[in-house]
CSV table of C-alpha atoms in Angstrom, one decimal:
chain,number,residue,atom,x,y,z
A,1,UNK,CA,-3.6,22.5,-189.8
A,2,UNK,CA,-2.3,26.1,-189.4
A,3,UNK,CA,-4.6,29.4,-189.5
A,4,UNK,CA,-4.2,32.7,-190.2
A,5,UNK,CA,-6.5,35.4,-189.5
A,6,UNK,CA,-6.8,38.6,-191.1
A,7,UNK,CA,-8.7,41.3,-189.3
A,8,UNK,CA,-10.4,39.3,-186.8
A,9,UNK,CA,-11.7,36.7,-189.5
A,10,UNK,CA,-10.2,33.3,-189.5
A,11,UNK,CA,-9.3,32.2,-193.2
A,12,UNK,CA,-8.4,28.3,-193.1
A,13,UNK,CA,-5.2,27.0,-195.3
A,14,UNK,CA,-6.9,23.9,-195.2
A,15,UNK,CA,-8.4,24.3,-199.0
A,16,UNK,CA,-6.2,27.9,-199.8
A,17,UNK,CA,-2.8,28.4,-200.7
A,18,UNK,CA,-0.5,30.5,-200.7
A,19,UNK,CA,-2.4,33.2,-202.1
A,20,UNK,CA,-5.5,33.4,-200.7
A,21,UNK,CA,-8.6,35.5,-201.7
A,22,UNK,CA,-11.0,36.8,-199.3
A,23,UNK,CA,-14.4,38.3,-199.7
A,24,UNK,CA,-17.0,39.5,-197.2
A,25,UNK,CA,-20.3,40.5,-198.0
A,26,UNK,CA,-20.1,43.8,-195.4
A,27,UNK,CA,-17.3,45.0,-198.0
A,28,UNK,CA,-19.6,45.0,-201.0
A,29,UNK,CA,-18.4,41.9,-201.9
A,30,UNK,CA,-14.8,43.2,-202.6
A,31,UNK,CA,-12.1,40.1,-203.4
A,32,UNK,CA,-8.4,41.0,-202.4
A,33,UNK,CA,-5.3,38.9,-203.4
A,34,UNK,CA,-3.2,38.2,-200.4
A,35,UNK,CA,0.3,37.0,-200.6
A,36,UNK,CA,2.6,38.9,-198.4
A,37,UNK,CA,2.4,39.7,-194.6
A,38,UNK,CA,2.8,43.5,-195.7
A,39,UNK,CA,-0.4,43.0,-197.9
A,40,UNK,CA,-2.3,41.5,-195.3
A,41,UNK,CA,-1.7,44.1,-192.5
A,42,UNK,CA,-2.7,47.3,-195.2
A,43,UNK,CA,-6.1,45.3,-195.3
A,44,UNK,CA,-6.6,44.7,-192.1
A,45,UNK,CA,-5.9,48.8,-191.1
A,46,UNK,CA,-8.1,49.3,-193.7
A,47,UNK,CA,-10.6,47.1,-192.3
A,48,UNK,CA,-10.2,48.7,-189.1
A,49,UNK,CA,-11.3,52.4,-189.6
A,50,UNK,CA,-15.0,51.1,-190.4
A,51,UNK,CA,-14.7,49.1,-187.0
A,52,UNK,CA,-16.5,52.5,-184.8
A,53,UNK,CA,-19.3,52.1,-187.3
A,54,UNK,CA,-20.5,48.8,-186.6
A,55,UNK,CA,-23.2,48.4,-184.3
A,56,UNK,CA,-24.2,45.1,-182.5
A,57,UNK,CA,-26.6,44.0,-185.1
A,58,UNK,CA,-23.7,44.5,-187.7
A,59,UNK,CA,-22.2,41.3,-185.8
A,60,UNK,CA,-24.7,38.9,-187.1
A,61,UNK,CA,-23.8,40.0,-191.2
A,62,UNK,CA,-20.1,40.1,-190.6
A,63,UNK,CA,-20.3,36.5,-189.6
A,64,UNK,CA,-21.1,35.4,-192.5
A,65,UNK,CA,-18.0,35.6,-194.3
A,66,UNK,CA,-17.1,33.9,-197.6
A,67,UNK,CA,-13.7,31.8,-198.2
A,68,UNK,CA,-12.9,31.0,-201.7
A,69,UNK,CA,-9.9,28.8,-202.9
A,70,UNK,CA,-7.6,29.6,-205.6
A,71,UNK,CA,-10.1,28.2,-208.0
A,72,UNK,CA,-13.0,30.0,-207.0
A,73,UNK,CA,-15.2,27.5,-205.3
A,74,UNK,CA,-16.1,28.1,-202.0
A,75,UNK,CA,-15.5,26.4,-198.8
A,76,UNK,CA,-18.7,24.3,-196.9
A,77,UNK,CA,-19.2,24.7,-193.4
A,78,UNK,CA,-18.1,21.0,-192.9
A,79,UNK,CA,-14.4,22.4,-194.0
A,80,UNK,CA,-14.3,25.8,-192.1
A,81,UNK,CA,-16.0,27.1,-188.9
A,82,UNK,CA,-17.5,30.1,-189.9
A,83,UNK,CA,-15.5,33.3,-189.4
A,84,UNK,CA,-16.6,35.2,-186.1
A,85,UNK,CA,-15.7,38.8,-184.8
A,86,UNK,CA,-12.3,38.1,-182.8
A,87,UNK,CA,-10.0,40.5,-181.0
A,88,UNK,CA,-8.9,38.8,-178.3
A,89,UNK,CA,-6.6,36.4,-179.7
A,90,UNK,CA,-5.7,36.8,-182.7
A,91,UNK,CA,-3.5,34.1,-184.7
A,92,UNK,CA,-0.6,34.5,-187.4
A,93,UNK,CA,1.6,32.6,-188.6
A,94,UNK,CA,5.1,32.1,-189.8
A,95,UNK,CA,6.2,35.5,-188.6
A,96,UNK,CA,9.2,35.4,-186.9
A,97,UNK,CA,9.8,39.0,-185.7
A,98,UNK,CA,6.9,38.1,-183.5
A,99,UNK,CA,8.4,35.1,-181.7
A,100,UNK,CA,9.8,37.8,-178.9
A,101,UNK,CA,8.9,35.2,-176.1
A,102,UNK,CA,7.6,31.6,-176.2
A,103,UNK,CA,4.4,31.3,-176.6
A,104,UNK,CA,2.2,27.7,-175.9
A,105,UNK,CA,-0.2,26.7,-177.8
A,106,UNK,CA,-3.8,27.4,-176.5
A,107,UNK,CA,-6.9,24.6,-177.5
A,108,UNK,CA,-10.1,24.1,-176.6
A,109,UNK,CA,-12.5,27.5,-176.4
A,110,UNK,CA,-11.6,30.9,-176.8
A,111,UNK,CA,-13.7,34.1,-176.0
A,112,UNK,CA,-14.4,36.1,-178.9
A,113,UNK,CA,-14.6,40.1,-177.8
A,114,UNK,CA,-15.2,42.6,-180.1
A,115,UNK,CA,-13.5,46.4,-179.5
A,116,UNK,CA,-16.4,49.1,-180.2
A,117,UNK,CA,-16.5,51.8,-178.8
A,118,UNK,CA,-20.1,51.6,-177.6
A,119,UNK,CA,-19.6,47.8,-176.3
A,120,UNK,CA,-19.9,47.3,-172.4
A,121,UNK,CA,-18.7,43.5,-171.4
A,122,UNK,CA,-22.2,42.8,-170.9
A,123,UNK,CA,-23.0,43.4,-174.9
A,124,UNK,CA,-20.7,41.2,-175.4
A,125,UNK,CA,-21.7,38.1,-173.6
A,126,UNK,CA,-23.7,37.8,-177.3
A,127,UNK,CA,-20.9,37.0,-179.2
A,128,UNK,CA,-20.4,33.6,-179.5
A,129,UNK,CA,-17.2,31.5,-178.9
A,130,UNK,CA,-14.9,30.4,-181.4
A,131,UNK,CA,-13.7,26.7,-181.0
A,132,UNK,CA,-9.9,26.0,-182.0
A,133,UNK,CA,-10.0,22.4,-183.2
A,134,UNK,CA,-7.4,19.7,-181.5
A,135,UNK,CA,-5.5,19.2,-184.8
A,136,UNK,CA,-4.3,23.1,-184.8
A,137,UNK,CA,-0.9,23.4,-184.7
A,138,UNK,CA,2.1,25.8,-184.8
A,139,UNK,CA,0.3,28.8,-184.7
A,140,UNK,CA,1.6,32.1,-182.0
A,141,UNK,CA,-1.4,33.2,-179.9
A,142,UNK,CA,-1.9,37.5,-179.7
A,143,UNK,CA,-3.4,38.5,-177.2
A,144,UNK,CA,-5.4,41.7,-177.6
A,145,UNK,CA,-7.5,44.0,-175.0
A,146,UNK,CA,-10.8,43.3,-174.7
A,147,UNK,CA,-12.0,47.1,-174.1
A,148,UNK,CA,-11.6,50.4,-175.3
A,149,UNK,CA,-13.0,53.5,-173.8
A,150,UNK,CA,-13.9,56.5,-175.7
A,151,UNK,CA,-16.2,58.4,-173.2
A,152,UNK,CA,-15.1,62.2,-172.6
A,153,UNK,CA,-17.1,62.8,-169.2
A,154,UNK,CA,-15.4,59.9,-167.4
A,155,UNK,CA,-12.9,60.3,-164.8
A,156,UNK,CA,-9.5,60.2,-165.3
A,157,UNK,CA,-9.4,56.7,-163.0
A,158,UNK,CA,-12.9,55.6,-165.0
A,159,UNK,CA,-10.6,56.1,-168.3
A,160,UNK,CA,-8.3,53.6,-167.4
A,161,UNK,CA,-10.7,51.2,-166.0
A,162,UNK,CA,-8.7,51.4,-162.5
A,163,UNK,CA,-11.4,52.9,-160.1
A,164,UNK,CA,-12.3,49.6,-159.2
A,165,UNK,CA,-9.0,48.6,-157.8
A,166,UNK,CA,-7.6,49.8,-153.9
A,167,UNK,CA,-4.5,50.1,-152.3
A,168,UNK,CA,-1.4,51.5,-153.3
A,169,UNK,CA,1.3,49.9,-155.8
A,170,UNK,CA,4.2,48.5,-154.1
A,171,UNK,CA,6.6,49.0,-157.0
A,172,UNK,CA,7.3,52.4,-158.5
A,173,UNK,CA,7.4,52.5,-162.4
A,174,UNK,CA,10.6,53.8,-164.1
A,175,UNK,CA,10.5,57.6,-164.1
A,176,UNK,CA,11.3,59.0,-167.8
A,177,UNK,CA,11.1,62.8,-167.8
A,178,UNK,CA,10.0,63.6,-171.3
A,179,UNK,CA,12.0,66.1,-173.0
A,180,UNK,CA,14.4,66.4,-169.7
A,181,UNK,CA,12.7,68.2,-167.0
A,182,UNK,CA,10.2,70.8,-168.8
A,183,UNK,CA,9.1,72.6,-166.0
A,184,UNK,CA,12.4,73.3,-164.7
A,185,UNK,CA,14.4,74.2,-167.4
A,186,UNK,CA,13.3,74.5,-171.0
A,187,UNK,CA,12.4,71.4,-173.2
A,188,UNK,CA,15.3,68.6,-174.9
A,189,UNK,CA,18.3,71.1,-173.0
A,190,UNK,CA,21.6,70.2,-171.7
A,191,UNK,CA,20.2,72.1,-168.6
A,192,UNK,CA,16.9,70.7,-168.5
A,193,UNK,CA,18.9,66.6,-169.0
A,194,UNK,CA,21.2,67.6,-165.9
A,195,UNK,CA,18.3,68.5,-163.8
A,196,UNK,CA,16.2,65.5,-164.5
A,197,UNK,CA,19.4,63.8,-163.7
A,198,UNK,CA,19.3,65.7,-160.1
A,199,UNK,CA,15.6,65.0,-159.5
A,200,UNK,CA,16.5,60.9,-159.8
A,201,UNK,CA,15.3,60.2,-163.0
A,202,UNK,CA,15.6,56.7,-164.2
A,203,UNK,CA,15.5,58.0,-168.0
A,204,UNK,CA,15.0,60.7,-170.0
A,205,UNK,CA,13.2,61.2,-173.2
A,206,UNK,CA,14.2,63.3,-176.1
A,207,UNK,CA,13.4,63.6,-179.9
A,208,UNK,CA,16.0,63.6,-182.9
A,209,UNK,CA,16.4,64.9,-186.5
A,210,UNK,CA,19.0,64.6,-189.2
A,211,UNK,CA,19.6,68.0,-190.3
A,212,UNK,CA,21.2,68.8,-193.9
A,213,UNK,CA,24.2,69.6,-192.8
A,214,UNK,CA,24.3,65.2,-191.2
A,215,UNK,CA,24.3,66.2,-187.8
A,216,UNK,CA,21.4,64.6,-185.0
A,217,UNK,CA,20.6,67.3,-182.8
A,218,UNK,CA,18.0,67.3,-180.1
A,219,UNK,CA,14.9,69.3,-181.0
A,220,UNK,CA,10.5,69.1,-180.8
A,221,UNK,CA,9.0,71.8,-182.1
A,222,UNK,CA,5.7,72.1,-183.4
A,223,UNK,CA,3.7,70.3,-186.6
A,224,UNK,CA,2.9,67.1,-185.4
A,225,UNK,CA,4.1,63.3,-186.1
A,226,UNK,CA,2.9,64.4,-189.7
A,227,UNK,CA,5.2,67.7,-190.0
A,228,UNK,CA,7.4,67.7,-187.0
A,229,UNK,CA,10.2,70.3,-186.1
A,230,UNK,CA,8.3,73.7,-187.3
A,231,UNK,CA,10.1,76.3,-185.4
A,232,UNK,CA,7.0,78.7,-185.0
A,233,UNK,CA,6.2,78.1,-180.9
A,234,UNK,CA,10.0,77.1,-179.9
A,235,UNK,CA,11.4,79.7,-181.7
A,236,UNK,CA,8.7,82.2,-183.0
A,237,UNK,CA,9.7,82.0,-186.3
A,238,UNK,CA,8.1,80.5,-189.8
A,239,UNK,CA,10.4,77.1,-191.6
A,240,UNK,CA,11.5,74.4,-189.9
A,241,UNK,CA,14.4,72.7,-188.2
A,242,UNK,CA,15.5,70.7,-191.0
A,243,UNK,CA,16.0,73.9,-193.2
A,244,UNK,CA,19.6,74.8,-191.0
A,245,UNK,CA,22.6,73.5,-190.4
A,246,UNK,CA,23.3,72.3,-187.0
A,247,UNK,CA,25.6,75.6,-186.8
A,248,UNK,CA,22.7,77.8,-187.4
A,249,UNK,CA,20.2,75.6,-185.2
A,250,UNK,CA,23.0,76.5,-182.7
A,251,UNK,CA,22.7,80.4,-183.1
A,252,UNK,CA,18.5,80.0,-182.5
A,253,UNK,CA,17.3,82.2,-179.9
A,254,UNK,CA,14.3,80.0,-178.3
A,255,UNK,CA,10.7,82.4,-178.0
A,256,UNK,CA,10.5,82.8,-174.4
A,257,UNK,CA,6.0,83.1,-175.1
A,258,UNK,CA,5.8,79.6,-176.7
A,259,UNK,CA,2.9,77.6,-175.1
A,260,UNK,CA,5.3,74.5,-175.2
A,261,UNK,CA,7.6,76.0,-172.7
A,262,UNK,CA,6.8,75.1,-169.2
A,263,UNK,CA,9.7,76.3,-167.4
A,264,UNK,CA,10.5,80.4,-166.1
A,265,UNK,CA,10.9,82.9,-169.0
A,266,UNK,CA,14.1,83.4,-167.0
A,267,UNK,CA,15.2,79.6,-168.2
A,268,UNK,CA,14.3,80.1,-171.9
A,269,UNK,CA,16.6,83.1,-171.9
A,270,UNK,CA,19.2,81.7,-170.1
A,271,UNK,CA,22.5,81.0,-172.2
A,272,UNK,CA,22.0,77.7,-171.2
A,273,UNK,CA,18.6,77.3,-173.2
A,274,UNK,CA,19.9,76.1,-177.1
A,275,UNK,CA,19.1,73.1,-179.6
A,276,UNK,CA,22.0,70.6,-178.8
A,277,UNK,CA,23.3,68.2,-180.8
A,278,UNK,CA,22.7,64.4,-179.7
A,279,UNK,CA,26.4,63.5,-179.0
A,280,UNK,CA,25.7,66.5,-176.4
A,281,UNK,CA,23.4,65.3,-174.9
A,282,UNK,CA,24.7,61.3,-175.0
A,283,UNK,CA,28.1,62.8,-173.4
A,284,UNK,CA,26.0,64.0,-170.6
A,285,UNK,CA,24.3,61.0,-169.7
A,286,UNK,CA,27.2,58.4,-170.6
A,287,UNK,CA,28.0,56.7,-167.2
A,288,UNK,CA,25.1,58.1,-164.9
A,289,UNK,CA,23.0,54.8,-165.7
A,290,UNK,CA,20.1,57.0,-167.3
A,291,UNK,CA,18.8,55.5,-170.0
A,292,UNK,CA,18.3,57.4,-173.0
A,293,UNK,CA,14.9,57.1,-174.7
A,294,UNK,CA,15.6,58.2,-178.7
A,295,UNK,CA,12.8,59.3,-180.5
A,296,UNK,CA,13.1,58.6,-184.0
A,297,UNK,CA,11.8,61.9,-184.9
A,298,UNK,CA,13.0,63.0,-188.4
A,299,UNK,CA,13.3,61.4,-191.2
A,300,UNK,CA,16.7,59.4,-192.0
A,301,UNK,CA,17.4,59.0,-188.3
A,302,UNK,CA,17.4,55.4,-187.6
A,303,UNK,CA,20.8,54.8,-188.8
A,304,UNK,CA,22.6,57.9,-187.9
A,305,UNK,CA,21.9,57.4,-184.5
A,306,UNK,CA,22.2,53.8,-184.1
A,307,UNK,CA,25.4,54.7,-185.4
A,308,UNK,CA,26.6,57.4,-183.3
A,309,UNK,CA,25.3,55.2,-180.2
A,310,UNK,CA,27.4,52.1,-181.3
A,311,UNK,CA,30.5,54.4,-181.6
A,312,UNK,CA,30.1,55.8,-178.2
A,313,UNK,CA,29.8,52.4,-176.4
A,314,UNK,CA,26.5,53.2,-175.1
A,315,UNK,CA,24.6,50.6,-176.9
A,316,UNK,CA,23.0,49.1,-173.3
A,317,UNK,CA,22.0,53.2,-172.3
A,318,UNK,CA,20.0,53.9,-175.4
A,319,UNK,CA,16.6,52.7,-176.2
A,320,UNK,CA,14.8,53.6,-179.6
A,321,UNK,CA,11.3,54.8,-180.5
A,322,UNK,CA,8.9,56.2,-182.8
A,323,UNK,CA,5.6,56.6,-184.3
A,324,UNK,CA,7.0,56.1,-187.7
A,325,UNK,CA,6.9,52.5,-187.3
A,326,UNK,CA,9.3,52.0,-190.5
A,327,UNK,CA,12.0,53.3,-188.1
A,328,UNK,CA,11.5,51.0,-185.8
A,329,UNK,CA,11.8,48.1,-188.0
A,330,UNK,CA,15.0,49.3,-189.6
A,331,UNK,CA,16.5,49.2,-186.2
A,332,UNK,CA,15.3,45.7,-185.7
A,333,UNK,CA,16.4,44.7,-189.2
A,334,UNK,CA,20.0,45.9,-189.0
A,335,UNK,CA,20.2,44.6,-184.9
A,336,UNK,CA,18.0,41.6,-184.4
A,337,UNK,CA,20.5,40.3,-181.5
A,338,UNK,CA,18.8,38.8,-178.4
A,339,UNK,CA,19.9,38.1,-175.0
A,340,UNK,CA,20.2,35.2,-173.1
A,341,UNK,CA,16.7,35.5,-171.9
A,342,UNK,CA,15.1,35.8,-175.3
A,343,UNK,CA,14.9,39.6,-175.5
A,344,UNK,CA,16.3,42.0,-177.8
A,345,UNK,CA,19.8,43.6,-176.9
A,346,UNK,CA,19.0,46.9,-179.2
A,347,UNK,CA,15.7,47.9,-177.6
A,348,UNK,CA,12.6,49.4,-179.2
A,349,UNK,CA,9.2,50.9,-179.0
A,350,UNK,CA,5.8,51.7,-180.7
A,351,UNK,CA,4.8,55.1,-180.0
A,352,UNK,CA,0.8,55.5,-180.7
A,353,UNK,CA,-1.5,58.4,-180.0
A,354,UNK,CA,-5.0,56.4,-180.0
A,355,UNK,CA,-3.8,52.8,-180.5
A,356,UNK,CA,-5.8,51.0,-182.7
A,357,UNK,CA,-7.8,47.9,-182.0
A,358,UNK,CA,-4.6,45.5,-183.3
A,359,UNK,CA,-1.6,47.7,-181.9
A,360,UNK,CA,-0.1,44.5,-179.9
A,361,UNK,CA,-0.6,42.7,-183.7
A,362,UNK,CA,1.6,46.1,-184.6
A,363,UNK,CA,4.0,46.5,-182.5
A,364,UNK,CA,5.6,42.6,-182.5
A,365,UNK,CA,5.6,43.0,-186.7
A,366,UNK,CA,8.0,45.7,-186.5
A,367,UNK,CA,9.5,43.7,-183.5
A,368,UNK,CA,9.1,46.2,-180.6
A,369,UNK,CA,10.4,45.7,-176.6
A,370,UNK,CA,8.1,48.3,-175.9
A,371,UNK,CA,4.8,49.7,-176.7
A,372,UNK,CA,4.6,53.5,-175.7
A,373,UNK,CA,1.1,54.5,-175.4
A,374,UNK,CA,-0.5,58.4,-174.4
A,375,UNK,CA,-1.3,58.1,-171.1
A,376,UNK,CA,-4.9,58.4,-170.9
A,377,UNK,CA,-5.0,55.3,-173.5
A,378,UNK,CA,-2.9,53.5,-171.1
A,379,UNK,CA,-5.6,51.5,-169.9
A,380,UNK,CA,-5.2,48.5,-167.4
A,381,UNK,CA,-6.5,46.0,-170.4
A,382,UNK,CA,-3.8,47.2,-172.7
A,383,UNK,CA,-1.4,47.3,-169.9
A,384,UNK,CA,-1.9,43.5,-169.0
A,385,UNK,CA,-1.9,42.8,-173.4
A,386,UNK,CA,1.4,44.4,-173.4
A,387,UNK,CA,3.0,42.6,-170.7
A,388,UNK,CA,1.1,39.2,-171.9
A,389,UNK,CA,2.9,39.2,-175.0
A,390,UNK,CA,6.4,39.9,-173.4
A,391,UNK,CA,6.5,43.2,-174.3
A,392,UNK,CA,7.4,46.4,-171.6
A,393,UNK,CA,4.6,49.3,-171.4
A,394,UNK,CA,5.4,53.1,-171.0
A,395,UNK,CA,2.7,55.6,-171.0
A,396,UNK,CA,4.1,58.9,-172.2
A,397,UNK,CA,2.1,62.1,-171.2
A,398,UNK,CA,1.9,65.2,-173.9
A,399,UNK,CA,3.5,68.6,-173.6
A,400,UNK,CA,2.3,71.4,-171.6
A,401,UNK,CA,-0.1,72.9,-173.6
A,402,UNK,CA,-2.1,69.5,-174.3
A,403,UNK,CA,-1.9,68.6,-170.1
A,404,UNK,CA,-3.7,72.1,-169.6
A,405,UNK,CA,-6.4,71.7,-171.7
A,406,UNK,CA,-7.0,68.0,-171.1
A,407,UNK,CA,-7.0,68.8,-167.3
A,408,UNK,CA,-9.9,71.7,-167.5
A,409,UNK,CA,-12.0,69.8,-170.2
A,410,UNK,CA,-11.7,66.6,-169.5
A,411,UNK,CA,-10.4,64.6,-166.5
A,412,UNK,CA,-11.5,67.4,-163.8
A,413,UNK,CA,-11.1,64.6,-161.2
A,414,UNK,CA,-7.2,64.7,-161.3
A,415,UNK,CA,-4.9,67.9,-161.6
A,416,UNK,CA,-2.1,69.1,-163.9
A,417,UNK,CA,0.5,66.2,-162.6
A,418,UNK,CA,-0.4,66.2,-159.4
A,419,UNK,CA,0.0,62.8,-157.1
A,420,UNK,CA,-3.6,62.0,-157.8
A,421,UNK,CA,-2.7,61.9,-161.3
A,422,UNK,CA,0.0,59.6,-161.1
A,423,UNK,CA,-1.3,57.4,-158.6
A,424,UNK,CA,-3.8,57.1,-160.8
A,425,UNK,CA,-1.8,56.2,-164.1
A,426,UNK,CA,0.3,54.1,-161.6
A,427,UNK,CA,-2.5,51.4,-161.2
A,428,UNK,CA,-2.4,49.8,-164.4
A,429,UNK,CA,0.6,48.2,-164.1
A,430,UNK,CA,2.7,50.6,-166.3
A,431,UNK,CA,6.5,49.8,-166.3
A,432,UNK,CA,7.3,53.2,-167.3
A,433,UNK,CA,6.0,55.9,-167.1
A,434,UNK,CA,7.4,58.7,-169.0
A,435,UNK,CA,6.1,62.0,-167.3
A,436,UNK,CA,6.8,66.4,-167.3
A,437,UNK,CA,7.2,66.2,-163.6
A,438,UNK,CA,9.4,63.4,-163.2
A,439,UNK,CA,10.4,65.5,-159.3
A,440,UNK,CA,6.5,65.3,-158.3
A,441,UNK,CA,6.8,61.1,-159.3
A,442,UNK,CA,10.3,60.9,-157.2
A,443,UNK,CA,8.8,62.2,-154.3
A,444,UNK,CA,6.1,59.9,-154.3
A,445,UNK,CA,8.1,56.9,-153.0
C-alpha cells in the first residue's frame, strides 16, 4: 500500500483513487478535488498560513480528520489510522524530481512533531506517534525540522538553536560574498567581483534581469522579490531597471546617499562603479574557479542565462537561484542531467526569506541542489533537514541596511559581521555561507 500525505494528514489509497477528496472538520467542512501534484501543494500552502493559529488544544480536533472515497462513503478506522499532525516526515509519492538521492524505506514508529511557533519540545511529547504499517511500500521519506523559532528577544546563537553546542568548527563553509564585496567597492560591480576575488572568495553572488533591449545585466535595486530593480536607492531616481536598454542602464550614474551602499562615497563615484552586463561579469570570473551564484532576478531570465552560460563553457562555474521558484524549475526542466553520484550537473537553489513549515517538501518539487535560507532562519534543525535529504545549505545575509537595523534591534549579542557573528552562523553546519564581509570570514581560518 502506498500513502500520500497532504499537509501533514495522511490520506490512504487503499479505498481512494486517483482523485481523491479530502475534508476536515477544522476547514468548515470544505471538500477539495485533488488530482495533480500542483493541486495538492496550493492546498497544502493554503493550509499552512492558519498553522500559527493553532494552539495545542487545536491538536485534538485536527485529528479527527475525515477520508471519503470517490463515492462518498467514508473510510472506518479498521481501514485507515486516523490522520495525526506530522511534520517530521512527511511522505509523497510518485514524484520523481524528488528522487535527488536514494532514500530507504523507514517502518516501524515515527515521531510526529508539530512546527508552532509557541511549541517547546516538551509540548510536544503530547502528540502521539504515528505507526507506518509493515505492508507500506514505495513511498520517499521527507524529512522536515522539528522546530521553529519566532522569538525577537533571543540571542542571535539562541535563534539558531546553537548556544548549546562548544568548540570551534573544523571546516570552514564556502565563502560567497553577496553582491561582490559591498563594503569595499559598490554592490554587483566589476570592481566590487575583482575584489571579492582578492579577498579569496570561494563564490560570489549576484542578481540578473532581462532588460527590453534582451540583454542580462547585473543589477539589485530596491522593491523587493515582489517588485525588484526600482532604481530609487541605487540610483536616486523614480522607474525601474527594466524600463532601459542596457545602453542606457550603462550611462546611470549610481546615488552615492543610497542606504544599500556599503562601500566609500569615493567608490560609488568612481568610474568604475556602473550596472554591467552579465557576460561582464562571467568574463571576469571564467577560469579563477569562483563559482558564480545567478539569481534569477527578473522575469524571463531563466533561459537567457542558462543560455549565455552554455555558450561560454562555463556550465560547471555557474550555479542558479531564486525566490521565484518557477525559475528554478524551468532550469531543472530544460537540464535534468545528473552526475555519476546522483546529483544534478546544472545546479539549483531555493531562496526563502521565512521558510515555511514544508520548505524541504518545496524545494525537492522544483528539484533544488540547494536551499538558500536568510541567515537568522538558518537554524541547526533546518541545517541537518537540508543536508538529510541530500540537498547543500547556504545561509545568505541581507544588504546593509537590513544587517544595521537587525544588529541594534534584535540580536544585540553579536555585531554588524563581526567574528562573533559568523562563528555563530558557522555552528549549524551551513555549507555555504553567503556573507557582505566575505574578508572578515577569510581571515577567520
Amino acid at each position: 500500500m502506498s500513502k500520500n500525505i497532504f499537509n501533514n494528514c495522511f490520506v490512504s489509497s487503499k479505498t481512494c483513487n486517483n482523485t481523491e477528496r479530502y475534508k476536515s472538520e477544522t476547514m468548515g467542512r470544505r471538500a477539495l478535488s485533488m488530482s495533480s501534484f500542483e493541486e495538492v501543494t496550493t492546498f497544502s500552502m493554503h493550509l499552512s498560513t492558519s498553522l500559527p493559529d493553532l494552539t495545542i488544544e487545536d491538536i485534538g480536533s485536527i485529528s479527527s480528520t475525515y477520508i471519503f472515497d470517490d463515492k462518498g462513503g467514508g473510510m472506518n478506522e479498521n481501514e485507515i489510522n486516523k490522520p495525526k499532525i506530522y511534520t517530521e516526515h512527511m511522505i509523497v509519492e510518485n514524484l520523481n524530481l524528488i528522487c535527488d538521492k536514494n532514500v530507504s524505506n523507514t517502518k516501524g514508529k515515527q515521531q510526529s512533531v508539530m512546527i508552532l511557533p509557541d511549541l517547546t519540545l516538551e509540548d510536544t511529547e503530547s502528540i502521539a506517534s504515528t505507526d507506518v504499517s509493515d505492508d507500506d511500500e514505495d513511498f520517499i521519506e521527507i524529512y522536515e525540522p522539528k522546530t521553529c523559532h519566532t522569538s525577537k528577544e533571543k540571542s542571535f546563537a539562541e535563534i539558531l538553536n546553537v548556544s548549546s553546542i562548544t568548540g570551534q568548527r573544523k571546516t570552514r563553509p564556502i565563502i560567497c560574498g553577496h553582491r561582490g564585496s559591498i563594503y569595499k567597492e559598490p554592490e554587483n560591480t566589476l570592481a566590487g567581483f575583482l575584489k571579492a576575488i582578492e579577498i579569496g572568495v570561494d563564490a560570489v553572488e549576484f542578481d540578473v534581469f532581462l532588460l527590453k533591449c534582451g540583454t542580462l545585466v547585473v543589477f539589485h535595486g530596491a522593491g523587493g522579490d515582489e517588485n525588484p530593480g526600482l532604481l530609487d536607492d541605487n540610483i536616486g531616481i523614480e522607474g525601474s531597471i527594466l524600463d532601459y536598454t542596457a545602453e542606457e542602464a550603462r550611462k546611470l550614474s549610481f546615488n552615492s546617499n543610497g542606504e544599500e551602499f556599503g562601500c566609500p562615497k569615493d567608490r560609488i563615484d568612481a568610474p568604475s562603479a556602473f550596472i554591467p552586463t552579465l557576460k561582464e561579469v562571467l568574463e571576469v570570473l571564467k577560469g579563477t574557479g569562483v563559482i558564480a551564484k545567478i539569481e534569477l532576478k527578473g522575469p524571463g531570465t531563466a533561459e537567457p542565462v542558462l543560455e549565455l552560460v552554455e555558450s561560454m563553457e562555463m556550465t560547471d562555474q555557474c550555479h542558479y537561484s531564486s525566490f521565484d521558484h518557477s525559475r528554478i524549475a524551468r532550469i531543472r526542466e530544460l537540464r535534468p542531467e545528473r552526475n555519476s553520484d546522483g546529483t544534478y550537473i546544472y545546479r539549483t537553489g531555493a531562496l526563502f526569506v521565512d521558510p515555511p513549515y514544508n520548505f524541504i517538501s518545496l524545494s525537492l518539487a522544483v528539484g533544488a541542489s540547494e536551499v538558500h535560507l536568510r541567515y537568522d532562519t538558518c537554524t541547526k534543525e533546518r541545517v541537518d533537514a537540508i543536508h538529510a535529504n541530500g540537498m547543500g545549505s547556504l545561509a545568505w545575509w541581507r544588504g546593509p541596511p537590513g544587517m544595521l537595523k537587525d544588529v541594534t534591534e534584535k540580536y544585540l549579542d553579536v555585531g554588524n559581521e563581526d567574528e562573533s557573528m559568523y562563528r555563530i552562523a558557522m555552528k549549524t553546519g551551513v555549507d555555504v555561507m553567503c556573507v557582505n564581509k566575505p574578508d572578515v570570514l577569510a581571515k577567520m581560518h
